[in-house]
Amino acid sequence: MAKLPVTKTLKEKAFETIKANIVSGVWEGGTFLSEKALSELLQMSKTPIRSALDRLEMMGLVKLSPNQGVIVQEVSLKKILDIYQLRLALETFAVRQLTGKLDRRFFDRLDGNLERQARAVEREDIVEYVNLDREFHETIVAALDNEEYTEAMSRLQDKFVMTVRTTFVKNKARLLGSREEHVRIRDALAGDDPLLAERLVTSHIEYVKTIML
């Protein structure tokens, strides 16, 4: 029996649209968002807008102020360090567990991602590359087949994308270097040396943190 299409509620649509604009950098840190403007933009009442904003505040992406309204959160230095520390722990654990144990289907998906990365690098398309970078790392963690890890990675990446995009804006040459590191991580996952995979992931994450700081 075919599955019926899932209809998203207005508050889900509002949440996804507002979050996408924040994470992609359309609305940068410090941007003021009025409920009235959001209601007009999304063509819906303020009720689902408020629900979406409450959820985004819980995630730390916006701040609701009685006097100022809704403000997109700036990513603080401490928050950046916290993100990198958690990401490092999560991804190094993942590659230690997965190296030498992944099937053809996994690598087909990862290789397809790397091919799209190459095209984004050629075009110097930072927005597309950042999305593919996120997909690459989430694909690896998802291979653990642990819903808690996958959910944690998704939440982490929402904030991480906001910081890593700045890295590529500052230095577009980093796009090529980042992809080359991804290729080496991919090849290490296909090998039989978990410690090599761990070192490559650590180096990849630490390099970006060094640039950001």
XYZ file of N, CA and C in Angstrom:
639
model
N 0.845 -1.194 0.000
C 0.000 0.000 0.000
C 0.880 1.242 0.000
N 0.615 2.140 -0.924
C 1.434 3.344 -1.047
C 1.222 4.260 0.148
N 2.304 4.898 0.586
C 2.209 5.809 1.713
C 1.569 7.119 1.267
N 0.693 7.646 2.105
C 0.079 8.927 1.809
C 1.081 10.038 2.078
N 1.074 11.093 1.251
C 2.002 12.198 1.489
C 1.723 12.864 2.825
N 2.797 13.221 3.522
C 2.661 13.870 4.825
C 2.458 15.363 4.612
N 1.361 15.885 5.141
C 1.071 17.309 5.015
C 1.657 18.049 6.209
N 2.503 19.026 5.947
C 3.126 19.781 7.029
C 2.163 20.831 7.558
N 2.187 21.034 8.862
C 1.367 22.065 9.471
C 1.982 23.431 9.179
N 1.204 24.482 9.401
C 1.707 25.833 9.166
C 2.881 26.155 10.089
N 2.811 25.688 11.348
C 3.916 25.991 12.261
C 5.191 25.259 11.850
N 5.056 24.059 11.246
C 6.231 23.338 10.738
C 6.826 24.062 9.536
N 5.953 24.540 8.644
C 6.427 25.284 7.475
C 7.121 26.576 7.903
N 6.530 27.265 8.879
C 7.137 28.504 9.373
C 8.498 28.229 9.991
N 8.560 27.177 10.816
C 9.819 26.818 11.476
C 10.910 26.513 10.451
N 10.609 25.672 9.474
C 11.601 25.263 8.478
C 12.067 26.443 7.634
N 11.144 27.331 7.256
C 11.511 28.470 6.412
C 12.373 29.462 7.165
N 11.962 29.795 8.385
C 12.735 30.758 9.177
C 14.110 30.193 9.502
N 14.162 28.925 9.912
C 15.449 28.297 10.244
C 16.372 28.278 9.029
N 15.838 27.938 7.864
C 16.657 27.873 6.647
C 17.269 29.226 6.327
N 16.510 30.299 6.513
C 17.024 31.642 6.235
C 18.098 32.060 7.224
N 17.989 31.585 8.462
C 19.003 31.904 9.473
C 20.273 31.105 9.220
N 20.116 29.804 9.053
C 21.280 28.926 8.885
C 22.038 29.245 7.601
N 21.321 29.596 6.538
C 21.973 29.880 5.250
C 22.637 31.249 5.216
N 22.352 32.086 6.223
C 22.977 33.406 6.259
C 22.161 34.502 5.619
N 20.975 34.186 5.135
C 20.104 35.233 4.584
C 19.799 36.259 5.670
N 19.505 35.759 6.876
C 19.333 36.615 8.043
C 20.487 36.354 8.988
N 21.439 37.273 9.044
C 22.645 37.080 9.845
C 22.401 37.423 11.313
N 23.383 37.075 12.135
C 23.295 37.372 13.554
C 23.062 38.849 13.792
N 22.141 39.172 14.679
C 21.825 40.572 14.962
C 20.649 41.106 14.160
N 20.186 40.349 13.166
C 19.062 40.789 12.339
C 17.773 40.795 13.162
N 17.012 41.888 13.041
C 15.733 41.998 13.730
C 14.632 41.422 12.841
N 13.792 40.574 13.414
C 12.689 39.973 12.673
C 11.384 40.308 13.400
N 10.487 40.998 12.734
C 9.203 41.302 13.355
C 8.181 40.236 12.985
N 7.301 39.929 13.915
C 6.262 38.943 13.644
C 5.391 39.395 12.473
N 5.136 40.691 12.395
C 4.298 41.240 11.324
C 4.942 40.994 9.961
N 6.259 41.266 9.859
C 6.966 41.076 8.595
C 7.019 39.597 8.217
N 7.253 38.735 9.208
C 7.299 37.303 8.950
C 5.931 36.784 8.517
N 4.903 37.300 9.140
C 3.549 36.901 8.784
C 3.235 37.261 7.336
N 3.656 38.439 6.915
C 3.430 38.880 5.534
C 4.281 38.070 4.560
N 5.524 37.805 4.951
C 6.434 37.062 4.079
C 5.953 35.634 3.859
N 5.512 34.983 4.923
C 5.121 33.578 4.846
C 3.633 33.383 4.546
N 2.928 34.499 4.485
C 1.496 34.443 4.160
C 0.725 33.541 5.126
N 0.926 33.804 6.419
C 0.190 33.056 7.437
C 0.007 33.936 8.658
N -0.870 33.520 9.554
C -1.151 34.313 10.746
C 0.031 34.284 11.715
N -0.047 35.106 12.754
C 1.051 35.191 13.714
C 1.128 33.969 14.632
N 0.045 33.206 14.752
C 0.044 32.063 15.672
C 1.098 31.015 15.310
N 1.151 30.505 14.057
C 2.222 29.554 13.715
C 3.601 30.200 13.718
N 3.656 31.504 13.435
C 4.934 32.218 13.475
C 5.490 32.194 14.899
N 4.623 32.508 15.878
C 5.069 32.518 17.279
C 5.517 31.138 17.727
N 4.791 30.108 17.312
C 5.167 28.742 17.664
C 6.539 28.399 17.107
N 6.796 28.791 15.849
C 8.091 28.529 15.212
C 9.207 29.284 15.930
N 8.950 30.527 16.306
C 9.962 31.338 16.975
C 10.288 30.796 18.364
N 9.268 30.292 19.075
C 9.514 29.678 20.388
C 10.449 28.475 20.239
N 10.210 27.687 19.213
C 11.037 26.502 18.965
C 12.458 26.898 18.591
N 12.596 27.944 17.786
C 13.919 28.411 17.360
C 14.680 29.021 18.537
N 13.953 29.626 19.472
C 14.609 30.167 20.659
C 15.170 29.030 21.517
N 14.417 27.937 21.634
C 14.893 26.783 22.395
C 16.158 26.204 21.786
N 16.294 26.321 20.461
C 17.486 25.831 19.767
C 18.646 26.810 19.858
N 18.365 28.030 20.310
C 19.416 29.031 20.425
C 19.679 29.799 19.144
N 18.757 29.746 18.201
C 18.964 30.443 16.931
C 18.398 31.857 16.934
N 17.412 32.120 17.794
C 16.877 33.473 17.927
C 16.721 33.797 19.403
N 16.583 35.076 19.676
C 16.335 35.542 21.039
C 15.073 36.387 21.015
N 14.140 36.042 21.885
C 12.894 36.798 21.964
C 13.008 37.803 23.099
N 12.856 39.074 22.751
C 12.966 40.138 23.737
C 11.658 40.914 23.802
N 11.114 41.121 25.011
C 9.857 41.866 25.146
C 9.942 43.266 24.553
N 11.128 43.854 24.613
C 11.294 45.236 24.149
C 11.720 45.330 22.686
N 12.560 44.398 22.239
C 13.119 44.480 20.896
C 12.455 43.558 19.885
N 11.714 42.577 20.345
C 11.095 41.634 19.421
C 11.970 40.413 19.227
N 12.161 40.008 17.987
C 12.907 38.786 17.668
C 14.242 39.161 17.020
N 15.330 38.650 17.570
C 16.663 38.948 17.037
C 17.398 37.643 16.763
N 17.985 37.532 15.576
C 18.791 36.366 15.240
C 20.034 36.371 16.120
N 20.306 35.247 16.749
C 21.419 35.156 17.689
C 22.771 35.223 16.986
N 23.684 35.988 17.570
C 25.075 35.954 17.156
C 25.700 34.673 17.716
N 26.629 34.079 16.984
C 27.326 32.892 17.486
C 28.568 33.361 18.233
N 28.565 33.209 19.542
C 29.667 33.695 20.378
C 30.902 32.811 20.233
N 32.039 33.333 20.677
C 33.284 32.570 20.643
C 33.158 31.301 21.476
N 32.541 31.410 22.648
C 32.361 30.228 23.495
C 31.497 29.195 22.790
N 30.439 29.664 22.117
C 29.554 28.744 21.408
C 30.303 28.026 20.289
N 31.165 28.755 19.569
C 31.958 28.138 18.506
C 32.844 27.035 19.077
N 33.509 27.329 20.205
C 34.380 26.336 20.831
C 33.582 25.119 21.303
N 32.404 25.377 21.871
C 31.556 24.275 22.319
C 31.130 23.394 21.157
N 30.777 24.030 20.045
C 30.347 23.294 18.851
C 31.473 22.394 18.342
N 32.663 22.949 18.254
C 33.782 22.168 17.734
C 34.160 21.021 18.665
N 34.092 21.259 19.965
C 34.430 20.204 20.917
C 33.456 19.037 20.797
N 32.171 19.354 20.706
C 31.159 18.303 20.588
C 31.256 17.600 19.239
N 31.457 18.382 18.185
C 31.566 17.789 16.858
C 32.765 16.851 16.772
N 33.879 17.261 17.350
C 35.081 16.432 17.331
C 34.831 15.099 18.037
N 34.199 15.156 19.201
C 33.923 13.925 19.954
C 32.985 13.008 19.174
N 31.968 13.588 18.566
C 30.958 12.805 17.859
C 31.523 12.151 16.594
N 32.242 12.924 15.808
C 32.707 12.408 14.519
C 33.902 11.472 14.645
N 34.786 11.720 15.600
C 35.910 10.789 15.762
C 35.404 9.435 16.265
N 34.409 9.467 17.144
C 33.807 8.217 17.596
C 33.191 7.469 16.415
N 32.480 8.218 15.566
C 31.802 7.598 14.425
C 32.789 6.901 13.491
N 33.866 7.578 13.130
C 34.787 6.958 12.168
C 35.552 5.785 12.775
N 35.826 5.843 14.093
C 36.484 4.690 14.731
C 35.582 3.459 14.657
N 34.297 3.677 14.837
C 33.353 2.564 14.818
C 33.083 2.048 13.405
N 33.162 2.919 12.420
C 32.689 2.577 11.072
C 33.769 2.133 10.090
N 35.008 2.510 10.320
C 36.070 2.207 9.350
C 36.151 0.710 9.046
N 36.115 0.398 7.745
C 36.209 -0.977 7.287
C 34.926 -1.774 7.395
N 33.826 -1.123 7.818
C 32.573 -1.851 8.044
C 31.410 -1.340 7.187
N 31.693 -0.434 6.267
C 30.627 0.216 5.499
C 30.413 -0.462 4.149
N 29.176 -0.463 3.695
C 28.846 -1.179 2.458
C 28.886 -0.276 1.226
N 28.652 -0.885 0.075
C 28.707 -0.178 -1.201
C 27.679 0.944 -1.283
N 26.524 0.692 -0.709
C 25.461 1.699 -0.733
C 25.908 2.986 -0.044
N 26.596 2.843 1.084
C 27.100 4.017 1.801
C 28.074 4.796 0.933
N 29.018 4.078 0.313
C 30.030 4.774 -0.485
C 29.453 5.363 -1.767
N 28.418 4.746 -2.319
C 27.756 5.345 -3.483
C 27.175 6.702 -3.104
N 26.575 6.755 -1.931
C 25.984 8.017 -1.480
C 27.076 9.052 -1.206
N 28.143 8.630 -0.533
C 29.222 9.560 -0.204
C 29.925 10.040 -1.474
N 30.137 9.131 -2.437
C 30.799 9.511 -3.689
C 29.944 10.478 -4.498
N 28.630 10.284 -4.477
C 27.742 11.217 -5.160
C 27.838 12.602 -4.553
N 27.927 12.634 -3.239
C 28.090 13.916 -2.543
C 29.401 14.581 -2.935
N 30.482 13.799 -2.993
C 31.799 14.347 -3.345
C 31.830 14.869 -4.778
N 31.102 14.225 -5.669
C 31.018 14.713 -7.048
C 30.318 16.069 -7.102
N 29.257 16.213 -6.335
C 28.554 17.502 -6.286
C 29.413 18.562 -5.613
N 30.204 18.148 -4.627
C 31.143 19.082 -4.004
C 32.124 19.632 -5.033
N 32.635 18.754 -5.893
C 33.608 19.170 -6.904
C 33.014 20.234 -7.822
N 31.759 20.036 -8.208
C 31.108 21.016 -9.089
C 30.887 22.344 -8.361
N 30.541 22.270 -7.080
C 30.347 23.492 -6.299
C 31.664 24.251 -6.140
N 32.773 23.520 -5.970
C 34.094 24.147 -5.856
C 34.441 24.870 -7.158
N 34.178 24.232 -8.288
C 34.465 24.856 -9.587
C 33.710 26.165 -9.758
N 32.471 26.201 -9.275
C 31.646 27.403 -9.403
C 31.897 28.401 -8.274
N 32.694 27.988 -7.288
C 32.900 28.783 -6.067
C 31.555 29.116 -5.431
N 30.685 28.119 -5.421
C 29.343 28.266 -4.871
C 29.382 27.905 -3.385
N 29.580 28.909 -2.545
C 29.762 28.671 -1.114
C 28.501 28.103 -0.471
N 27.347 28.647 -0.820
C 26.091 28.184 -0.220
C 25.877 26.698 -0.508
N 26.065 26.298 -1.767
C 25.874 24.898 -2.139
C 26.923 24.013 -1.471
N 28.176 24.496 -1.435
C 29.233 23.681 -0.839
C 28.979 23.453 0.650
N 28.546 24.489 1.344
C 28.281 24.351 2.782
C 27.176 23.332 3.022
N 26.151 23.340 2.180
C 25.074 22.352 2.305
C 25.594 20.936 2.080
N 26.479 20.784 1.094
C 27.045 19.468 0.794
C 28.018 19.030 1.880
N 28.750 19.975 2.451
C 29.647 19.684 3.569
C 28.831 19.126 4.736
N 27.729 19.769 5.006
C 26.845 19.298 6.080
C 26.358 17.877 5.781
N 25.915 17.644 4.545
C 25.402 16.330 4.157
C 26.481 15.261 4.284
N 27.714 15.586 3.901
C 28.826 14.642 3.966
C 29.023 14.150 5.403
N 29.118 15.088 6.329
C 29.386 14.716 7.723
C 28.180 14.041 8.368
N 26.978 14.488 8.035
C 25.782 13.856 8.596
C 25.618 12.429 8.070
N 26.032 12.187 6.820
C 25.950 10.845 6.246
C 26.826 9.873 7.027
N 28.000 10.326 7.417
C 28.911 9.465 8.174
C 28.311 9.119 9.541
N 27.849 10.121 10.261
C 27.289 9.871 11.596
C 26.015 9.028 11.502
N 25.208 9.264 10.470
C 23.969 8.495 10.297
C 24.252 7.009 10.092
N 25.435 6.687 9.576
C 25.794 5.283 9.335
C 25.945 4.492 10.630
N 26.024 5.181 11.763
C 26.059 4.487 13.049
C 24.714 3.833 13.352
N 23.678 4.285 12.657
C 22.321 3.763 12.854
C 21.880 3.929 14.303
N 22.137 5.119 14.825
C 21.767 5.465 16.193
C 20.998 6.785 16.130
N 19.700 6.740 16.410
C 18.854 7.919 16.257
C 19.305 9.082 17.134
N 19.801 8.796 18.326
C 20.240 9.854 19.231
C 21.461 10.582 18.665
N 22.394 9.824 18.102
C 23.579 10.433 17.494
C 23.182 11.258 16.272
N 22.288 10.709 15.456
C 21.866 11.407 14.240
C 21.160 12.712 14.583
N 20.300 12.669 15.592
C 19.583 13.877 16.005
C 20.534 14.917 16.582
N 21.494 14.461 17.386
C 22.477 15.376 17.974
C 23.305 16.043 16.879
N 23.677 15.272 15.861
C 24.468 15.809 14.765
C 23.681 16.859 13.991
N 22.402 16.604 13.769
C 21.573 17.553 13.038
C 21.465 18.874 13.788
N 21.226 18.811 15.092
C 21.135 20.037 15.894
C 22.460 20.788 15.892
N 23.532 20.041 16.003
C 24.865 20.635 16.020
C 25.166 21.341 14.707
N 24.800 20.705 13.600
C 25.112 21.249 12.290
C 24.364 22.537 11.994
N 23.184 22.727 12.559
C 22.463 23.979 12.355
C 23.323 25.162 12.778
N 23.975 25.037 13.920
C 24.830 26.122 14.412
C 26.192 26.107 13.725
N 26.700 24.916 13.426
C 28.020 24.814 12.796
C 28.032 25.468 11.416
N 26.972 25.247 10.646
C 26.896 25.815 9.295
C 27.013 27.334 9.341
N 26.457 27.948 10.377
C 26.506 29.402 10.498
C 27.933 29.901 10.685
N 28.800 29.070 11.285
C 30.184 29.480 11.500
C 31.090 29.088 10.335
N 30.888 27.897 9.787
C 31.793 27.420 8.752
C 31.647 28.221 7.462
N 30.450 28.753 7.218
C 30.244 29.549 6.009
C 31.205 30.737 5.971
N 31.449 31.329 7.143
C 32.366 32.462 7.233
C 33.770 32.081 6.793
N 34.178 30.853 7.091
C 35.502 30.363 6.704
C 35.682 30.438 5.192
N 34.692 30.001 4.445
C 34.790 29.973 2.993
C 34.651 31.362 2.386
N 33.871 32.239 3.032
C 33.749 33.615 2.543
C 35.095 34.318 2.667
N 35.796 34.071 3.782
C 37.103 34.690 4.001
C 38.148 34.158 3.031
N 38.043 32.876 2.675
C 39.069 32.250 1.846
C 38.438 31.195 0.947
N 38.096 31.575 -0.288
C 37.442 30.635 -1.201
C 38.352 29.476 -1.592
N 39.660 29.670 -1.490
C 40.593 28.585 -1.806
C 40.411 27.421 -0.844
N 39.831 27.704 0.313
C 39.593 26.658 1.318
C 38.568 25.635 0.819
N 37.725 26.022 -0.136
C 36.744 25.089 -0.694
C 37.439 23.847 -1.241
N 38.493 24.058 -2.028
C 39.209 22.930 -2.621
C 39.901 22.102 -1.547
N 40.551 22.774 -0.597
C 41.237 22.053 0.471
C 40.276 21.230 1.305
N 39.109 21.773 1.578
C 38.102 21.060 2.355
C 37.648 19.804 1.625
N 37.393 19.924 0.323
C 36.942 18.749 -0.429
C 38.027 17.677 -0.473
N 39.275 18.088 -0.660
C 40.361 17.109 -0.698
C 40.456 16.346 0.625
N 40.223 17.043 1.731
C 40.228 16.374 3.031
C 39.065 15.398 3.132
N 37.917 15.775 2.585
C 36.763 14.872 2.566
C 37.087 13.584 1.803
N 37.783 13.733 0.683
C 38.151 12.555 -0.118
C 39.060 11.628 0.682
N 40.006 12.204 1.414
C 40.915 11.376 2.215
C 40.168 10.674 3.349
N 39.204 11.368 3.932
C 38.387 10.748 4.983
C 37.584 9.602 4.395
N 37.024 9.819 3.219
C 36.250 8.770 2.535
C 37.109 7.536 2.294
N 38.327 7.743 1.783
C 39.215 6.619 1.488
C 39.640 5.897 2.763
N 39.834 6.650 3.838
C 40.209 6.028 5.105
C 39.070 5.159 5.640
N 37.843 5.619 5.469
C 36.688 4.833 5.905
C 36.595 3.509 5.151
N 37.070 3.512 3.912
C 37.037 2.288 3.101
C 38.196 1.354 3.428
N 39.172 1.851 4.207
C 40.334 1.035 4.559
C 40.121 0.253 5.846
N 41.234 -0.040 6.509
C 41.153 -0.869 7.716
C 41.926 -0.274 8.887
N 42.105 1.064 8.855
C 42.871 1.719 9.909
C 42.012 2.801 10.572
N 41.261 2.444 11.625
C 40.392 3.418 12.298
C 41.146 4.622 12.847
N 42.397 4.408 13.271
C 43.167 5.518 13.832
C 43.526 6.541 12.762
N 43.760 6.076 11.527
C 44.017 6.994 10.427
C 42.773 7.837 10.158
N 41.619 7.194 10.091
C 40.371 7.919 9.862
C 40.137 8.954 10.957
N 40.426 8.557 12.192
C 40.256 9.482 13.313
C 41.193 10.676 13.194
N 42.451 10.438 12.821
C 43.414 11.546 12.676
C 42.979 12.510 11.576
N 42.479 11.978 10.480
C 42.060 12.829 9.366
C 40.857 13.683 9.742
N 39.901 13.098 10.438
C 38.731 13.859 10.882
C 39.147 14.933 11.883
N 40.017 14.562 12.809
C 40.496 15.527 13.806
C 41.189 16.698 13.134
N 42.080 16.418 12.192
C 42.802 17.461 11.476
C 41.844 18.361 10.707
N 40.845 17.753 10.071
C 39.863 18.496 9.280
C 39.082 19.473 10.153
N 38.616 19.004 11.287
C 37.821 19.847 12.178
C 38.683 20.903 12.856
N 39.873 20.526 13.303
C 40.760 21.465 13.989
C 41.225 22.575 13.056
N 41.419 22.271 11.764
C 41.865 23.284 10.811
C 40.836 24.396 10.691
N 39.574 24.019 10.560
C 38.509 25.011 10.426
C 38.400 25.839 11.703
N 38.538 25.187 12.854
C 38.475 25.925 14.124
C 39.594 26.940 14.216
N 40.781 26.576 13.746
C 41.925 27.492 13.793
C 41.649 28.735 12.957
N 41.062 28.540 11.767
C 40.747 29.676 10.898
C 39.701 30.577 11.560
N 38.680 29.956 12.148
C 37.594 30.708 12.741
C 38.066 31.530 13.931
N 39.050 31.020 14.669
C 39.495 31.693 15.879
C 40.706 32.568 15.633
